[in-house]
Short mmCIF file of C-alpha atoms in Angstrom, two decimals:
data_model
loop_
_atom_site.label_atom_id
_atom_site.label_comp_id
_atom_site.label_asym_id
_atom_site.label_seq_id
_atom_site.Cartn_x
_atom_site.Cartn_y
_atom_site.Cartn_z
CA MET A 1 149.55 32.91 224.43
CA THR A 2 151.76 30.58 222.37
CA ILE A 3 151.59 29.99 218.65
CA LEU A 4 151.45 25.80 218.37
CA ALA A 5 151.55 25.32 214.86
CA LEU A 6 150.84 26.52 211.24
CA ASP A 7 147.20 24.47 210.58
CA HIS A 8 147.38 25.47 206.49
CA VAL A 9 148.48 27.61 203.35
CA GLN A 10 145.88 29.29 201.35
CA LEU A 11 147.01 30.22 197.77
CA ALA A 12 144.54 31.72 195.63
CA MET A 13 143.38 30.34 191.88
CA PRO A 14 140.92 31.69 189.39
CA ALA A 15 137.32 30.57 189.35
CA GLY A 16 136.87 26.84 187.67
CA GLY A 17 140.65 25.98 187.82
CA GLU A 18 139.99 23.21 190.25
CA ASP A 19 140.63 20.05 187.64
CA ASP A 20 143.93 21.87 187.05
CA ALA A 21 144.35 21.89 190.78
CA ARG A 22 143.66 18.61 191.29
CA ARG A 23 146.35 17.42 188.27
CA PHE A 24 148.97 19.34 189.56
CA TYR A 25 148.36 19.25 193.62
CA ALA A 26 147.25 15.59 193.77
CA GLY A 27 148.20 13.90 190.62
CA LEU A 28 151.74 15.54 190.38
CA LEU A 29 152.66 16.62 193.99
CA GLY A 30 150.93 13.51 195.39
CA LEU A 31 148.73 15.29 198.09
CA ALA A 32 145.20 14.25 198.68
CA GLU A 33 142.15 15.87 197.74
CA VAL A 34 139.91 16.32 201.03
CA ALA A 35 136.29 17.36 200.92
CA LYS A 36 135.89 20.94 202.28
CA PRO A 37 133.19 21.79 204.42
CA ALA A 38 129.96 21.96 202.89
CA ASN A 39 129.64 25.67 203.95
CA LEU A 40 132.90 26.41 202.23
CA ALA A 41 132.54 24.08 199.26
CA LYS A 42 130.09 26.64 197.67
CA ARG A 43 132.92 29.04 197.11
CA GLY A 44 134.63 26.86 195.17
CA GLY A 45 138.44 26.14 195.47
CA CYS A 46 139.65 22.78 196.85
CA TRP A 47 141.96 21.39 199.34
CA PHE A 48 145.15 18.92 199.84
CA GLU A 49 146.70 17.59 202.47
CA SER A 50 149.51 14.78 203.52
CA GLY A 51 150.28 14.35 206.76
CA PRO A 52 150.35 17.68 208.50
CA VAL A 53 150.96 19.53 205.35
CA ARG A 54 147.74 21.07 204.54
CA ILE A 55 147.24 23.33 201.37
CA HIS A 56 143.83 25.24 200.46
CA LEU A 57 143.21 26.98 197.14
CA GLY A 58 140.68 29.34 197.05
CA VAL A 59 139.18 31.13 194.21
CA GLU A 60 139.83 34.74 193.90
CA ALA A 61 137.60 36.82 191.72
CA ASP A 62 140.44 39.18 190.96
CA PHE A 63 143.26 36.61 190.24
CA ARG A 64 146.77 37.41 191.02
CA PRO A 65 149.41 34.57 191.34
CA ALA A 66 151.56 34.70 194.30
CA ARG A 67 155.05 34.76 192.54
CA LYS A 68 157.11 35.41 195.57
CA ALA A 69 155.46 34.70 198.60
CA HIS A 70 155.14 30.60 198.46
CA PRO A 71 154.87 27.41 200.58
CA ALA A 72 158.20 25.70 200.76
CA LEU A 73 157.37 21.64 200.73
CA LEU A 74 159.62 19.06 201.51
CA VAL A 75 160.01 16.00 199.63
CA SER A 76 161.63 12.64 199.80
CA ASP A 77 163.07 12.01 196.14
CA LEU A 78 163.49 15.62 194.59
CA PRO A 79 165.21 14.41 191.47
CA GLU A 80 162.33 12.25 190.53
CA LEU A 81 159.46 14.70 191.48
CA ALA A 82 161.65 17.12 189.72
CA ASP A 83 161.66 14.84 186.35
CA ARG A 84 157.66 13.97 186.83
CA LEU A 85 156.95 17.85 186.49
CA ARG A 86 159.21 18.24 183.92
CA ALA A 87 157.95 15.51 181.90
CA SER A 88 154.23 16.83 182.25
CA GLY A 89 155.32 20.28 180.87
CA PHE A 90 155.78 22.56 183.73
CA THR A 91 159.44 24.22 184.20
CA VAL A 92 161.94 23.49 187.18
CA ARG A 93 163.95 26.56 188.39
CA ILE A 94 166.91 26.02 190.20
CA ASP A 95 167.76 29.06 192.74
CA GLU A 96 170.58 29.82 194.96
CA PRO A 97 171.87 27.28 197.13
CA LEU A 98 170.65 27.18 200.42
CA GLU A 99 172.76 25.28 203.23
CA GLY A 100 171.59 21.90 203.75
CA TYR A 101 168.89 21.60 201.23
CA ASP A 102 168.50 20.48 197.52
CA ARG A 103 165.57 22.93 196.13
CA VAL A 104 164.04 23.83 193.23
CA TYR A 105 160.80 26.32 192.01
CA VAL A 106 157.99 25.66 189.75
CA SER A 107 155.08 27.50 189.39
CA ASP A 108 151.55 25.51 189.93
CA PRO A 109 149.03 25.41 186.57
CA PHE A 110 147.66 29.13 188.04
CA GLY A 111 151.56 30.89 188.14
CA ASN A 112 151.67 30.45 192.09
CA ARG A 113 155.22 30.14 193.33
CA ILE A 114 156.04 26.29 194.66
CA GLU A 115 159.16 25.88 196.52
CA LEU A 116 160.07 21.91 196.76
CA MET A 117 163.25 21.03 199.22
CA GLN A 118 165.02 17.87 200.15
CA ARG A 119 167.36 18.03 203.21
CA LEU A 120 170.78 16.81 202.24
CA GLN A 121 172.18 13.60 204.14
CA SER A 122 175.01 14.79 206.39
#
């Protein structure tokens, strides 16, 4: 048995947060929303993807944001995305350097930690 790939990352959100999720994940991060299967759509939440990157947001009744565990997304223009997030009222945080990358953290509208990374040119 061999693990072949990571299919998706699931993050939690509170009930009724779908529009905020769409504004952040689609509107700001540029991920496309994809329809949830009909048998899962009744649970609420929404799914987003870009190429092999898939992020599922699911409603959790006793919601608590993920403040340490997080997805790390590779982006093509980190300064532009960071500026866009700041202009939309999000706090962009710089953390310890990671060799070979520029990176920042932002919290989604629900407080989930998201890492945004850009590979440095060698």
